[in-house]
Short mmCIF file of C-alpha atoms in Angstrom, two decimals:
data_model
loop_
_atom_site.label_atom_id
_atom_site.label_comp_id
_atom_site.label_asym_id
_atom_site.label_seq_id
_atom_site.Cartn_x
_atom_site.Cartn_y
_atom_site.Cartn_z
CA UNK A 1 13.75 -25.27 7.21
CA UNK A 2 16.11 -22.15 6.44
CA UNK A 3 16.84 -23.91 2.91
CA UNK A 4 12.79 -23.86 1.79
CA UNK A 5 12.37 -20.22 3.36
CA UNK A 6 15.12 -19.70 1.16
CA UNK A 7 14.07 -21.08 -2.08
CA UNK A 8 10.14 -20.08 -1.09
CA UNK A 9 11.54 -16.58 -0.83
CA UNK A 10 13.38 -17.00 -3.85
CA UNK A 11 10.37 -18.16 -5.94
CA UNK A 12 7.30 -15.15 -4.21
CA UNK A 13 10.40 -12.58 -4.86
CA UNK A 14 10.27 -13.88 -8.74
CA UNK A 15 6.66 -14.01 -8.86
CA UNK A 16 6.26 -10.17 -7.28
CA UNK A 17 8.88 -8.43 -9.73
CA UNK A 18 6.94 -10.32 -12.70
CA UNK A 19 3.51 -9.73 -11.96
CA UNK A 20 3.54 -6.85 -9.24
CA UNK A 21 2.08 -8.77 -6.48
CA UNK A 22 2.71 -9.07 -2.84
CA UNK A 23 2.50 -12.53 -2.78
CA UNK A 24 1.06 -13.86 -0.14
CA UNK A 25 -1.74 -15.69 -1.86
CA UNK A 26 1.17 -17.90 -2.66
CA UNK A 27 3.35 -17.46 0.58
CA UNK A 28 0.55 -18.15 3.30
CA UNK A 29 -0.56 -21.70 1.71
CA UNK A 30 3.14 -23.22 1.48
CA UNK A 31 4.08 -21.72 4.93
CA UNK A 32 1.09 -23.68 6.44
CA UNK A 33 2.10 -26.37 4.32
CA UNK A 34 5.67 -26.63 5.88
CA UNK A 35 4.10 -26.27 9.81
CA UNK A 36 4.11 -22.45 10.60
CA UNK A 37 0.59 -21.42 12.40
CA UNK A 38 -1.38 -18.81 9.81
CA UNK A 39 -0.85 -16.09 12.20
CA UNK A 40 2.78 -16.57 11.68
CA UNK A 41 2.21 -16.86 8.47
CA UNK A 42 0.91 -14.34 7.87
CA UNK A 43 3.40 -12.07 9.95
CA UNK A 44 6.38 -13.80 7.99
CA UNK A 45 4.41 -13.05 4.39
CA UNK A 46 3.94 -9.53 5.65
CA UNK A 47 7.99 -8.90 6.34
CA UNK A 48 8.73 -10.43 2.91
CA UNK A 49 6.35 -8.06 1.54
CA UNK A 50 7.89 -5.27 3.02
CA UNK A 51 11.46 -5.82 1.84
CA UNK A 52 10.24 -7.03 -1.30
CA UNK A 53 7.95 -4.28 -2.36
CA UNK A 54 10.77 -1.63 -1.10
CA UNK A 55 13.47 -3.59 -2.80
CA UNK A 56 11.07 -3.12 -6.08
CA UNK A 57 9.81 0.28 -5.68
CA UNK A 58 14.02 1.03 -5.33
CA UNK A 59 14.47 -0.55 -8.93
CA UNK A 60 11.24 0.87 -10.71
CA UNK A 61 12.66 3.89 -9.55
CA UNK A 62 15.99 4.38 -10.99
CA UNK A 63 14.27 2.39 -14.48
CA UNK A 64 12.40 5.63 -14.11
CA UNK A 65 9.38 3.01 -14.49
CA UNK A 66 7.21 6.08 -12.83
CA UNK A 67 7.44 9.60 -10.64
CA UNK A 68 7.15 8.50 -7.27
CA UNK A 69 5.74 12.32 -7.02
CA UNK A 70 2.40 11.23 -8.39
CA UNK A 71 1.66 7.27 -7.27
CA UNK A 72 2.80 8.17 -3.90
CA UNK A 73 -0.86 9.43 -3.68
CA UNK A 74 -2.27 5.40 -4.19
CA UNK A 75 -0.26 4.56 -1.58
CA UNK A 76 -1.53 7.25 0.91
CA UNK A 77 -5.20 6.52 0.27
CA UNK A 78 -4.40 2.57 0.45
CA UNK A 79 -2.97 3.59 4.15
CA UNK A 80 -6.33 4.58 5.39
CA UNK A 81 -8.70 2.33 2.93
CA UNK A 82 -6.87 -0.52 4.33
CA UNK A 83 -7.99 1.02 7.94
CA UNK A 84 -11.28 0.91 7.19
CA UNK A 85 -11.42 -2.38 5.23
CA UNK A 86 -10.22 -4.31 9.05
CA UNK A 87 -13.02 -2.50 10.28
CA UNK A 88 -15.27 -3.68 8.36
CA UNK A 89 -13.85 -7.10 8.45
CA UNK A 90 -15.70 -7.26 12.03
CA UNK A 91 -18.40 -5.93 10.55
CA UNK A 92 -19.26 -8.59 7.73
CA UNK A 93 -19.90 -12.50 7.49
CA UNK A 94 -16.62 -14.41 6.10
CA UNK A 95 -19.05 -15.98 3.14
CA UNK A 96 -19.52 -12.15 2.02
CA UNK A 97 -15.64 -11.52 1.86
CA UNK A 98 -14.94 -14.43 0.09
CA UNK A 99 -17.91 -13.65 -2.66
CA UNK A 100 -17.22 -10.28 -2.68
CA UNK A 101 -13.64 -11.01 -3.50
CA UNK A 102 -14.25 -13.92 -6.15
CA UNK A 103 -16.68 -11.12 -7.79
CA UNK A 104 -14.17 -8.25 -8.07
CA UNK A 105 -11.43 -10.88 -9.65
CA UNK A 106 -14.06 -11.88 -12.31
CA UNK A 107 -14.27 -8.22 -12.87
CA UNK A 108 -10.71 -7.03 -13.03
CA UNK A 109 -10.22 -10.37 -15.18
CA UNK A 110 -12.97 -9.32 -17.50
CA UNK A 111 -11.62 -5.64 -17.74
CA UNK A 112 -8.13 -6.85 -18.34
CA UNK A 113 -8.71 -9.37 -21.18
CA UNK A 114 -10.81 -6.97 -22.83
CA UNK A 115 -8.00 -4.32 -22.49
CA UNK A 116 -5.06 -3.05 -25.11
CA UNK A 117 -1.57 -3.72 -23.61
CA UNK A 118 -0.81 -0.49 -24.93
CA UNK A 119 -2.99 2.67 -23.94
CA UNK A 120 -5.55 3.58 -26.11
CA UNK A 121 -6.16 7.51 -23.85
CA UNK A 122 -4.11 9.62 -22.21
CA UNK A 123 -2.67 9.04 -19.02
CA UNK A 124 -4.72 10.16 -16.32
CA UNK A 125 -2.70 12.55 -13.60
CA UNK A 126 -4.65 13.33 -11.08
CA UNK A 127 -3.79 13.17 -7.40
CA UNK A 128 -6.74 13.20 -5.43
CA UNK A 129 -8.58 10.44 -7.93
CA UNK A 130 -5.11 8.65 -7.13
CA UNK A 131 -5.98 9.13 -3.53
CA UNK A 132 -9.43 7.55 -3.65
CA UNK A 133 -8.50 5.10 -5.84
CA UNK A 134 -5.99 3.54 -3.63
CA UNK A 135 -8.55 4.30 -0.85
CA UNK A 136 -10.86 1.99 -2.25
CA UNK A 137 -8.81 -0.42 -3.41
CA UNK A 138 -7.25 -0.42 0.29
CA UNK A 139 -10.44 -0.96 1.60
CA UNK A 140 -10.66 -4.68 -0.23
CA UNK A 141 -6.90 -4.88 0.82
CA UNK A 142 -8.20 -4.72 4.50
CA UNK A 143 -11.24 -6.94 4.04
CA UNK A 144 -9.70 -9.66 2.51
CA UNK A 145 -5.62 -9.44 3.58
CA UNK A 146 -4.46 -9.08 0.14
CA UNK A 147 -2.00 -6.36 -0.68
CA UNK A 148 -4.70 -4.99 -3.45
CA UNK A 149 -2.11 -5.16 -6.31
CA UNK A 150 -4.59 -7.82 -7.86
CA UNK A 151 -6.96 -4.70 -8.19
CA UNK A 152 -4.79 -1.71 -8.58
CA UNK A 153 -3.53 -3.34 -11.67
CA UNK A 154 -6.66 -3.90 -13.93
CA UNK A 155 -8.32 -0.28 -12.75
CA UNK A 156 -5.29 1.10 -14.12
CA UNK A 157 -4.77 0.36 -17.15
CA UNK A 158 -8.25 0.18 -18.08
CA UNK A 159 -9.85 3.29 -16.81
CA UNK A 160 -6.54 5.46 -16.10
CA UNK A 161 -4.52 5.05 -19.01
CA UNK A 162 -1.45 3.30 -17.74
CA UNK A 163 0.85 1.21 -19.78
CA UNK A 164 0.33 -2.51 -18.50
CA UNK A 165 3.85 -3.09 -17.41
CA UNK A 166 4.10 0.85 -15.26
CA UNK A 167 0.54 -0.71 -13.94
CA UNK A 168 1.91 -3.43 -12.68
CA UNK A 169 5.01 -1.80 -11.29
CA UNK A 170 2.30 0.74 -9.89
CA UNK A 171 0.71 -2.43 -8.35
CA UNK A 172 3.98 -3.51 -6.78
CA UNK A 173 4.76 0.18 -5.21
CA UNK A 174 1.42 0.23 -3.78
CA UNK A 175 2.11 -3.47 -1.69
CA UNK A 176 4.51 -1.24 -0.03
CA UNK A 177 2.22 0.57 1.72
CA UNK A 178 -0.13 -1.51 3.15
CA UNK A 179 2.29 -4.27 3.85
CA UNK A 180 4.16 -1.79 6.37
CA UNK A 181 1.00 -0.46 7.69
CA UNK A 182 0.06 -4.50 8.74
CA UNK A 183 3.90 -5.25 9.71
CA UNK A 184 3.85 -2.64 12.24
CA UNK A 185 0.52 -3.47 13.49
CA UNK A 186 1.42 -7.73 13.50
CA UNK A 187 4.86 -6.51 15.33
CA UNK A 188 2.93 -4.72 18.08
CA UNK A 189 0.97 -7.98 18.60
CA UNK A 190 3.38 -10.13 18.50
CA UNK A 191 3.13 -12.37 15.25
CA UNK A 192 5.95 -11.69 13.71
CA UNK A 193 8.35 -14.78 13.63
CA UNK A 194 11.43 -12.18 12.63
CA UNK A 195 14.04 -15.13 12.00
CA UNK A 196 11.74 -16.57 9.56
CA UNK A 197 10.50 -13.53 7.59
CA UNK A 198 13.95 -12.15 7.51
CA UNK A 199 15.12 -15.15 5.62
CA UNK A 200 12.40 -15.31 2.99
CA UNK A 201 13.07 -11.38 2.81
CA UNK A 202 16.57 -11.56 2.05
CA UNK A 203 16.23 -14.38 -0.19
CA UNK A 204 13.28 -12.40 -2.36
CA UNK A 205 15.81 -9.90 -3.26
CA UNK A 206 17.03 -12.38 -5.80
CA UNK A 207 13.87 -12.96 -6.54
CA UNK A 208 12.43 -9.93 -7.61
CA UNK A 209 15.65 -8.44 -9.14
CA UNK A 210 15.42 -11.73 -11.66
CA UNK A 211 11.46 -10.97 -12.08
CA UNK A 212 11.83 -7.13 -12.94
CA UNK A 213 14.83 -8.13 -15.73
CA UNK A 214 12.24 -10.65 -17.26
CA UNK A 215 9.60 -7.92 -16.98
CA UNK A 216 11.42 -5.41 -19.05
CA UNK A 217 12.61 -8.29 -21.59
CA UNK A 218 9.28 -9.83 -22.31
CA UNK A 219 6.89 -8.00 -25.05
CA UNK A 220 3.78 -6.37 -23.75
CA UNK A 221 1.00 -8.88 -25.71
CA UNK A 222 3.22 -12.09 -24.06
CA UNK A 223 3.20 -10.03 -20.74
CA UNK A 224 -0.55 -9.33 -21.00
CA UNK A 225 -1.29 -12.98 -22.05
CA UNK A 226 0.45 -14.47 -19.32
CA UNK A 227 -1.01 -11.60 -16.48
CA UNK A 228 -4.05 -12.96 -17.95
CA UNK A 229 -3.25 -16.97 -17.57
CA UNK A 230 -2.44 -15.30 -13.74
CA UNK A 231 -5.36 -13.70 -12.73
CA UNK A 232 -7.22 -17.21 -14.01
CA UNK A 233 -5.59 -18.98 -11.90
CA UNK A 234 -6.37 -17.26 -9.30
CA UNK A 235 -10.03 -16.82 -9.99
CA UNK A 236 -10.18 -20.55 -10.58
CA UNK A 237 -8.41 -21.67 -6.90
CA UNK A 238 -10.80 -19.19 -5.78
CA UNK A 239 -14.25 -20.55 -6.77
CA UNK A 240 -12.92 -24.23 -6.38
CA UNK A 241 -12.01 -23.22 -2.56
CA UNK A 242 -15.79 -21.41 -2.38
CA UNK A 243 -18.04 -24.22 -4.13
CA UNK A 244 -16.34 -27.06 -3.70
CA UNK A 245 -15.03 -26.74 -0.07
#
C-alpha cells in the first residue's frame, strides 16, 4: 500500500503544479478504489493538499509568480466563504449541489475557451473585490468539497486580467487556504488517517516541483489548450456521473 500512496502522491502532486488544482477530484476516487473509507479519504486528500499547496505557494513565490501581499486577500475571503458553503451544505438537497456544480463548470469552461491566454485589460488590484471573490468562490468550495481552484482560475483571467499561468498559480495558492481550514476541522474529528496522508504528502513534493518546471516550459496557447482538454474532462465525468448514474 505505501508504494501506490507513493506513486498516487507522485502523480496528484504533478497534476496540482500543472494545472493549479488541489486534487482531490482525482485523489478521493483512487483512494476508494484501493479500500480506504471516503471519510478517510477525504482526510488523507485534505493533508496532501495542505503540503502540496504550501510546497507550491513556496515555489510561486521565489519565481516571483505573484505578491503574496495582494492574493493573500482570496485566500482570506475563501476562509469564511468556505464556512458558509458547509452551512449551506445542510441546508440544500445533494441533486442541487451536484447541478449547481456541473452548471458553474460549463460556465468557467465557456469563459475560458472563449478567453486570450494573454490579457487583453489591465490587471485588476483590488483587495476587497479579491476578498469577495474568494468569498464566493469559497462558498462553492464548501458546498461541494472542492478546493475552488476549478473556479478561481477561469474568473481570473477572464474578468480580472490575470495572465493564465499567474491564474492558475493564483488557483493553487488559494487550495492552501481552505485545505487547512478542512484539515484542522477533519483532525478535530478524527478522520485523518496521518500515516497515509503523510505519505502521499511527501511523495507530492516531487510531484508538484516536476509540474511547476513543465508549467513555466510549456507556451501559454499549449497551456491554455490543454487547461481546456482539463476542465472537459471534468465536465464530461461530471454529467456522465449525474445522467447516467
Amino acid at each position: 500500500m505505501i508504494i501506490e500512496l507513493a506513486i498516487l502522491g507522485v502523480g496528484v502532486g504533478a497534476l496540482s503544479g500543472f494545472f493549479g488544482i488541489g486534487g482531490g477530484t482525482v485523489t478521493v476516487p483512487i483512494l476508494l478504489y484501493l479500500g480506504f473509507g471516503i471519510k478517510e479519504a477525504i482526510g488523507i486528500s485534505v493533508m496532501q493538499m495542505v503540503v502540496g499547496s504550501l510546497m507550491a505557494a513556496w515555489i510561486h513565490h521565489k519565481k516571483q509568480t505573484y505578491s503574496v501581499g495582494e492574493i493573500q486577500y482570496f485566500g482570506y475571503g475563501g476562509i469564511f466563504g468556505a464556512i458558509l458553503g458547509g452551512i449551506l451544505v445542510k441546508l440544500l438537497h445533494e441533486s442541487i449541489l451536484e447541478w449547481l456544480f456541473l452548471g458553474i463548470v460549463a460556465f468557467t469552461l465557456g469563459r475560458l475557451a472563449l478567453s486570450s491566454p494573454v490579457p487583453t485589460r489591465p490587471e485588476v488590484v483590488n483587495r476587497p473585490l479579491y476578498t469577495a471573490i474568494g468569498g464566493g468562490i469559497g462558498i462553492f468550495s464548501g458546498m461541494l468539497g472542492v478546493g475552488g481552484s476549478i473556479l478561481m482560475t477561469p474568473v481570473l483571467v477572464s474578468f480580472m486580467g490575470f495572465p493564465l499561468k499567474k491564474a492558475s498559480a493564483v488557483g493553487l495558492f488559494f487550495v492552501m487556504f481552505t485545505s487547512i481550514s478542512a484539515f484542522i476541522t477533519l483532525s478535530w474529528l478524527g478522520l485523518v488517517n496521518y500515516q497515509a496522508g503523510m505519505i502521499m504528502a511527501l511523495s507530492s513534493i516531487i510531484g508538484i516541483i516536476g509540474g511547476i518546471w513543465l508549467l513555466n516550459k510549456i507556451q501559454v496557447n499549449h497551456y491554455k489548450s490543454v487547461l481546456v482538454v482539463f476542465y472537459i474532462i471534468i465536465f464530461v465525468i461530471t454529467a456522465y456521473k449525474l445522467i447516467v448514474e
